[in-house]
């Protein structure tokens, strides 16, 4: 009801309000929503293609090398002889190893 009142007060037949709302949504989609979805797909693809021996970083900031991969968990070696088991969803690419 309120949207109808605002539209009628703006001039009734004047479609500038409607055009403005469509333009704002289009700008938000192309500058905010679309890039975020693209980045999420890249991260999901990276996690899907993890390999043993790959250097990664966890969401908590721990650097390590993958020693084993199970369905939803990954075994990381964070120091010589020290291994931890973490969830696959908390792994990100190590930017330093990707640049070399």
Coordinates of N, CA, C and O in Angstrom, one line a residue:
X1 N 0.8 -1.2 0.0 CA 0.0 0.0 0.0 C 0.9 1.2 0.0 O 0.6 2.2 -0.7
X2 N 1.9 1.3 0.8 CA 2.8 2.4 0.9 C 3.5 2.7 -0.4 O 3.7 3.8 -0.8
X3 N 3.9 1.7 -1.1 CA 4.6 1.8 -2.4 C 3.7 2.4 -3.4 O 4.1 3.3 -4.2
X4 N 2.4 2.0 -3.4 CA 1.4 2.6 -4.3 C 1.2 4.1 -4.0 O 1.1 4.9 -4.9
X5 N 1.1 4.4 -2.7 CA 1.0 5.8 -2.4 C 2.1 6.7 -2.8 O 2.0 7.8 -3.4
X6 N 3.3 6.2 -2.6 CA 4.5 6.9 -3.1 C 4.6 7.0 -4.6 O 4.9 8.1 -5.1
X7 N 4.2 6.0 -5.3 CA 4.1 6.0 -6.7 C 3.1 7.0 -7.2 O 3.4 7.8 -8.2
X8 N 2.0 7.1 -6.6 CA 0.9 8.0 -7.0 C 1.3 9.5 -6.7 O 1.0 10.4 -7.5
X9 N 2.0 9.7 -5.6 CA 2.4 11.0 -5.2 C 3.5 11.5 -6.1 O 3.7 12.7 -6.3
X10 N 4.3 10.6 -6.7 CA 5.4 11.0 -7.6 C 4.9 11.5 -9.0 O 5.7 11.9 -9.8
X11 N 3.6 11.4 -9.2 CA 3.1 11.9 -10.5 C 2.2 10.9 -11.2 O 1.8 11.2 -12.3
X12 N 1.9 9.8 -10.6 CA 1.0 8.8 -11.2 C 1.6 8.2 -12.4 O 2.1 7.1 -12.3
X13 N 1.4 8.8 -13.6 CA 1.9 8.2 -14.8 C 3.4 8.3 -15.0 O 3.9 7.8 -16.0
X14 N 4.1 9.1 -14.2 CA 5.5 9.3 -14.3 C 6.2 8.0 -13.9 O 6.1 7.6 -12.8
X15 N 7.0 7.4 -14.8 CA 7.7 6.2 -14.5 C 9.1 6.4 -14.0 O 9.9 5.4 -13.9
X16 N 9.5 7.6 -13.7 CA 10.9 7.9 -13.2 C 11.2 7.1 -12.0 O 12.4 6.7 -11.8
X17 N 10.3 7.0 -11.0 CA 10.5 6.3 -9.8 C 10.8 4.8 -10.1 O 11.8 4.3 -9.5
X18 N 10.0 4.2 -10.9 CA 10.2 2.8 -11.2 C 11.5 2.6 -12.0 O 12.3 1.6 -11.7
X19 N 11.8 3.5 -12.9 CA 13.1 3.4 -13.6 C 14.3 3.5 -12.7 O 15.3 2.8 -12.8
X20 N 14.2 4.4 -11.7 CA 15.2 4.6 -10.7 C 15.5 3.4 -9.9 O 16.6 3.0 -9.6
X21 N 14.4 2.7 -9.5 CA 14.5 1.5 -8.6 C 15.1 0.4 -9.4 O 16.0 -0.4 -8.9
X22 N 14.8 0.2 -10.7 CA 15.3 -0.8 -11.5 C 16.8 -0.5 -11.7 O 17.7 -1.4 -11.7
X23 N 17.2 0.7 -12.0 CA 18.6 1.1 -12.2 C 19.4 0.8 -10.9 O 20.5 0.3 -11.0
X24 N 18.9 1.1 -9.7 CA 19.6 0.9 -8.5 C 19.8 -0.6 -8.3 O 20.9 -1.1 -7.9
X25 N 18.8 -1.4 -8.6 CA 18.9 -2.9 -8.4 C 20.0 -3.4 -9.4 O 20.8 -4.3 -9.1
X26 N 20.0 -2.9 -10.7 CA 20.9 -3.4 -11.7 C 22.4 -3.0 -11.2 O 23.3 -3.8 -11.4
X27 N 22.6 -1.8 -10.7 CA 23.9 -1.4 -10.2 C 24.3 -2.3 -9.1 O 25.5 -2.8 -9.0
X28 N 23.4 -2.6 -8.1 CA 23.8 -3.5 -7.0 C 24.1 -4.9 -7.5 O 25.1 -5.5 -7.0
X29 N 23.4 -5.4 -8.5 CA 23.7 -6.7 -9.0 C 25.0 -6.8 -9.7 O 25.8 -7.7 -9.4
X30 N 25.4 -5.9 -10.5 CA 26.6 -5.9 -11.3 C 27.8 -5.6 -10.5 O 28.9 -6.0 -10.8
X31 N 27.7 -4.8 -9.4 CA 28.9 -4.4 -8.7 C 29.0 -5.1 -7.3 O 30.1 -5.0 -6.7
X32 N 28.0 -5.7 -6.8 CA 28.0 -6.4 -5.5 C 27.7 -7.9 -5.6 O 28.5 -8.7 -5.1
X33 N 26.6 -8.2 -6.1 CA 26.1 -9.6 -6.0 C 26.8 -10.5 -7.0 O 27.3 -11.6 -6.6
X34 N 27.0 -10.1 -8.2 CA 27.6 -10.9 -9.3 C 29.1 -11.2 -8.9 O 29.5 -12.4 -9.0
X35 N 29.9 -10.2 -8.5 CA 31.3 -10.6 -8.2 C 31.4 -11.5 -7.0 O 32.3 -12.4 -6.9
X36 N 30.5 -11.3 -6.0 CA 30.6 -12.2 -4.8 C 30.3 -13.6 -5.2 O 30.9 -14.6 -4.7
X37 N 29.3 -13.8 -6.0 CA 28.9 -15.2 -6.5 C 30.1 -15.8 -7.3 O 30.3 -17.0 -7.1
X38 N 30.7 -15.0 -8.1 CA 31.9 -15.5 -8.9 C 33.0 -16.0 -8.0 O 33.6 -17.0 -8.1
X39 N 33.3 -15.2 -6.9 CA 34.3 -15.5 -6.0 C 34.0 -16.8 -5.2 O 34.9 -17.6 -5.0
X40 N 32.7 -16.9 -4.8 CA 32.3 -18.1 -4.1 C 32.5 -19.4 -4.9 O 32.9 -20.4 -4.4
X41 N 32.2 -19.3 -6.2 CA 32.4 -20.4 -7.1 C 33.8 -20.8 -7.3 O 34.2 -22.0 -7.3
X42 N 34.7 -19.8 -7.4 CA 36.2 -20.1 -7.5 C 36.7 -20.8 -6.2 O 37.4 -21.7 -6.3
X43 N 36.2 -20.3 -5.0 CA 36.7 -21.0 -3.8 C 36.1 -22.4 -3.7 O 36.9 -23.3 -3.3
X44 N 34.9 -22.6 -4.1 CA 34.3 -24.0 -4.1 C 35.1 -24.9 -5.0 O 35.3 -26.1 -4.7
X45 N 35.4 -24.4 -6.2 CA 36.2 -25.1 -7.2 C 37.6 -25.5 -6.7 O 38.1 -26.6 -6.8
X46 N 38.2 -24.5 -6.0 CA 39.5 -24.8 -5.4 C 39.4 -25.9 -4.3 O 40.3 -26.8 -4.3
X47 N 38.4 -25.8 -3.5 CA 38.3 -26.8 -2.4 C 38.0 -28.2 -3.0 O 38.4 -29.2 -2.4
X48 N 37.3 -28.2 -4.1 CA 36.9 -29.5 -4.7 C 38.1 -30.2 -5.3 O 38.2 -31.4 -5.4
X49 N 39.1 -29.4 -5.8 CA 40.3 -29.9 -6.5 C 41.5 -29.9 -5.6 O 42.6 -29.8 -6.1
X50 N 41.4 -30.1 -4.3 CA 42.6 -30.2 -3.4 C 43.4 -31.4 -3.7 O 42.8 -32.5 -4.1
X51 N 44.7 -31.3 -3.6 CA 45.6 -32.4 -3.8 C 46.6 -32.6 -2.7 O 46.9 -31.6 -2.0
X52 N 47.0 -33.8 -2.5 CA 48.0 -34.1 -1.4 C 49.3 -33.4 -1.8 O 49.7 -33.4 -3.0
X53 N 50.0 -32.7 -0.9 CA 51.2 -32.0 -1.1 C 51.0 -30.5 -1.4 O 52.0 -29.8 -1.5
X54 N 49.8 -30.1 -1.6 CA 49.5 -28.7 -1.9 C 49.6 -27.9 -0.6 O 49.2 -28.3 0.5
X55 N 50.2 -26.7 -0.7 CA 50.3 -25.8 0.4 C 49.1 -24.9 0.5 O 48.7 -24.3 -0.5
X56 N 48.5 -24.8 1.7 CA 47.2 -24.1 1.9 C 47.3 -23.3 3.2 O 48.2 -23.4 4.0
X57 N 46.3 -22.5 3.4 CA 46.1 -21.7 4.6 C 44.7 -22.0 5.1 O 43.8 -22.1 4.3
X58 N 44.5 -22.1 6.4 CA 43.2 -22.3 7.0 C 42.5 -21.0 7.3 O 43.2 -19.9 7.2
X59 N 41.2 -21.0 7.6 CA 40.5 -19.8 8.0 C 41.1 -19.2 9.2 O 40.9 -18.0 9.4
X60 N 41.7 -20.0 10.1 CA 42.3 -19.4 11.3 C 43.7 -18.9 11.1 O 44.3 -18.4 12.0
X61 N 44.2 -19.0 9.9 CA 45.6 -18.4 9.6 C 46.7 -19.4 9.8 O 47.8 -19.0 9.8
X62 N 46.4 -20.7 9.8 CA 47.5 -21.7 9.9 C 47.9 -22.1 8.6 O 47.1 -22.6 7.7
X63 N 49.2 -22.0 8.3 CA 49.8 -22.5 7.0 C 50.2 -24.0 7.2 O 50.7 -24.4 8.2
X64 N 50.0 -24.7 6.1 CA 50.3 -26.1 6.2 C 50.3 -26.8 4.8 O 50.0 -26.2 3.8
X65 N 50.8 -28.0 4.8 CA 50.8 -28.8 3.6 C 49.9 -30.0 3.7 O 49.9 -30.7 4.8
X66 N 49.1 -30.3 2.7 CA 48.1 -31.3 2.8 C 48.8 -32.7 2.8 O 49.6 -33.0 1.9
X67 N 48.5 -33.5 3.8 CA 49.0 -34.9 3.8 C 48.0 -36.0 3.6 O 48.4 -37.1 3.2
X68 N 46.7 -35.6 3.7 CA 45.7 -36.6 3.5 C 44.4 -35.9 3.3 O 44.1 -34.9 3.8
X69 N 43.5 -36.5 2.4 CA 42.2 -36.0 2.1 C 41.1 -37.0 2.3 O 41.3 -38.1 1.8
X70 N 40.1 -36.7 3.1 CA 39.0 -37.6 3.3 C 37.8 -36.8 2.7 O 37.9 -35.8 2.0
X71 N 36.6 -37.3 2.9 CA 35.4 -36.7 2.3 C 35.2 -35.2 2.7 O 35.2 -34.4 1.8
X72 N 35.1 -35.0 4.0 CA 34.9 -33.6 4.4 C 36.0 -33.1 5.3 O 35.9 -31.9 5.8
X73 N 37.1 -33.8 5.5 CA 38.2 -33.4 6.3 C 39.5 -33.5 5.5 O 39.6 -34.2 4.6
X74 N 40.5 -32.7 6.0 CA 41.8 -32.7 5.4 C 42.8 -32.8 6.5 O 42.7 -32.2 7.6
X75 N 43.9 -33.6 6.3 CA 44.9 -33.7 7.3 C 46.1 -32.8 6.8 O 46.6 -32.9 5.7
X76 N 46.4 -31.8 7.7 CA 47.5 -30.8 7.3 C 48.7 -31.1 8.2 O 48.6 -31.3 9.4
X77 N 49.9 -31.0 7.6 CA 51.1 -31.0 8.4 C 51.5 -29.6 8.5 O 51.9 -28.9 7.6
X78 N 51.5 -29.0 9.8 CA 51.8 -27.6 10.0 C 53.3 -27.4 10.5 O 53.8 -26.3 10.4
X79 N 53.9 -28.5 10.9 CA 55.3 -28.5 11.2 C 55.8 -29.9 11.1 O 55.1 -30.8 10.8
X80 N 57.1 -30.1 11.2 CA 57.7 -31.4 11.0 C 57.1 -32.4 12.0 O 57.3 -32.3 13.2
X81 N 56.3 -33.3 11.5 CA 55.7 -34.4 12.4 C 54.4 -33.9 13.1 O 53.9 -34.7 13.9
X82 N 54.0 -32.7 12.9 CA 52.8 -32.3 13.6 C 51.6 -32.1 12.6 O 51.7 -31.4 11.6
X83 N 50.6 -33.0 12.8 CA 49.5 -33.0 11.8 C 48.2 -32.7 12.6 O 48.0 -33.1 13.7
X84 N 47.3 -31.9 11.9 CA 46.0 -31.6 12.4 C 45.0 -32.0 11.4 O 45.2 -32.0 10.2
X85 N 43.8 -32.3 11.9 CA 42.7 -32.6 11.0 C 41.7 -31.5 11.0 O 41.2 -31.1 12.1
X86 N 41.3 -30.9 9.9 CA 40.4 -29.8 9.8 C 39.3 -30.0 8.8 O 39.5 -30.9 7.9
X87 N 38.3 -29.2 8.8 CA 37.2 -29.3 7.9 C 37.6 -28.7 6.5 O 38.4 -27.8 6.5
X88 N 37.2 -29.4 5.5 CA 37.6 -28.9 4.1 C 37.1 -27.5 3.8 O 37.7 -26.8 3.1
X89 N 36.0 -27.1 4.4 CA 35.4 -25.8 4.2 C 36.2 -24.6 4.8 O 35.9 -23.5 4.6
X90 N 37.2 -24.9 5.7 CA 38.0 -23.9 6.3 C 39.4 -23.7 5.6 O 40.3 -23.2 6.2
X91 N 39.5 -24.2 4.4 CA 40.8 -24.2 3.7 C 40.7 -23.1 2.6 O 39.7 -23.0 1.9
X92 N 41.8 -22.3 2.5 CA 41.9 -21.3 1.4 C 43.2 -21.5 0.7 O 44.1 -22.1 1.2
X93 N 43.3 -20.9 -0.5 CA 44.6 -21.0 -1.2 C 45.7 -20.2 -0.6 O 45.4 -19.1 -0.1
X94 N 46.9 -20.7 -0.6 CA 48.0 -19.9 -0.1 C 48.5 -19.0 -1.2 O 49.1 -19.5 -2.2
X95 N 48.3 -17.7 -1.0 CA 48.7 -16.8 -2.1 C 50.2 -16.8 -2.4 O 50.6 -16.6 -3.5
X96 N 51.0 -17.0 -1.4 CA 52.5 -17.0 -1.6 C 52.9 -18.2 -2.5 O 53.8 -18.0 -3.3
X97 N 52.3 -19.3 -2.3 CA 52.7 -20.5 -3.1 C 52.2 -20.4 -4.5 O 52.7 -20.9 -5.4
X98 N 51.1 -19.6 -4.7 CA 50.5 -19.5 -6.1 C 51.3 -18.5 -6.9 O 51.2 -18.6 -8.2
X99 N 52.0 -17.6 -6.3 CA 52.8 -16.6 -7.1 C 54.1 -17.2 -7.6 O 54.7 -16.6 -8.6
X100 N 54.6 -18.2 -7.1 CA 55.9 -18.8 -7.5 C 55.8 -19.6 -8.7 O 54.9 -20.0 -9.2

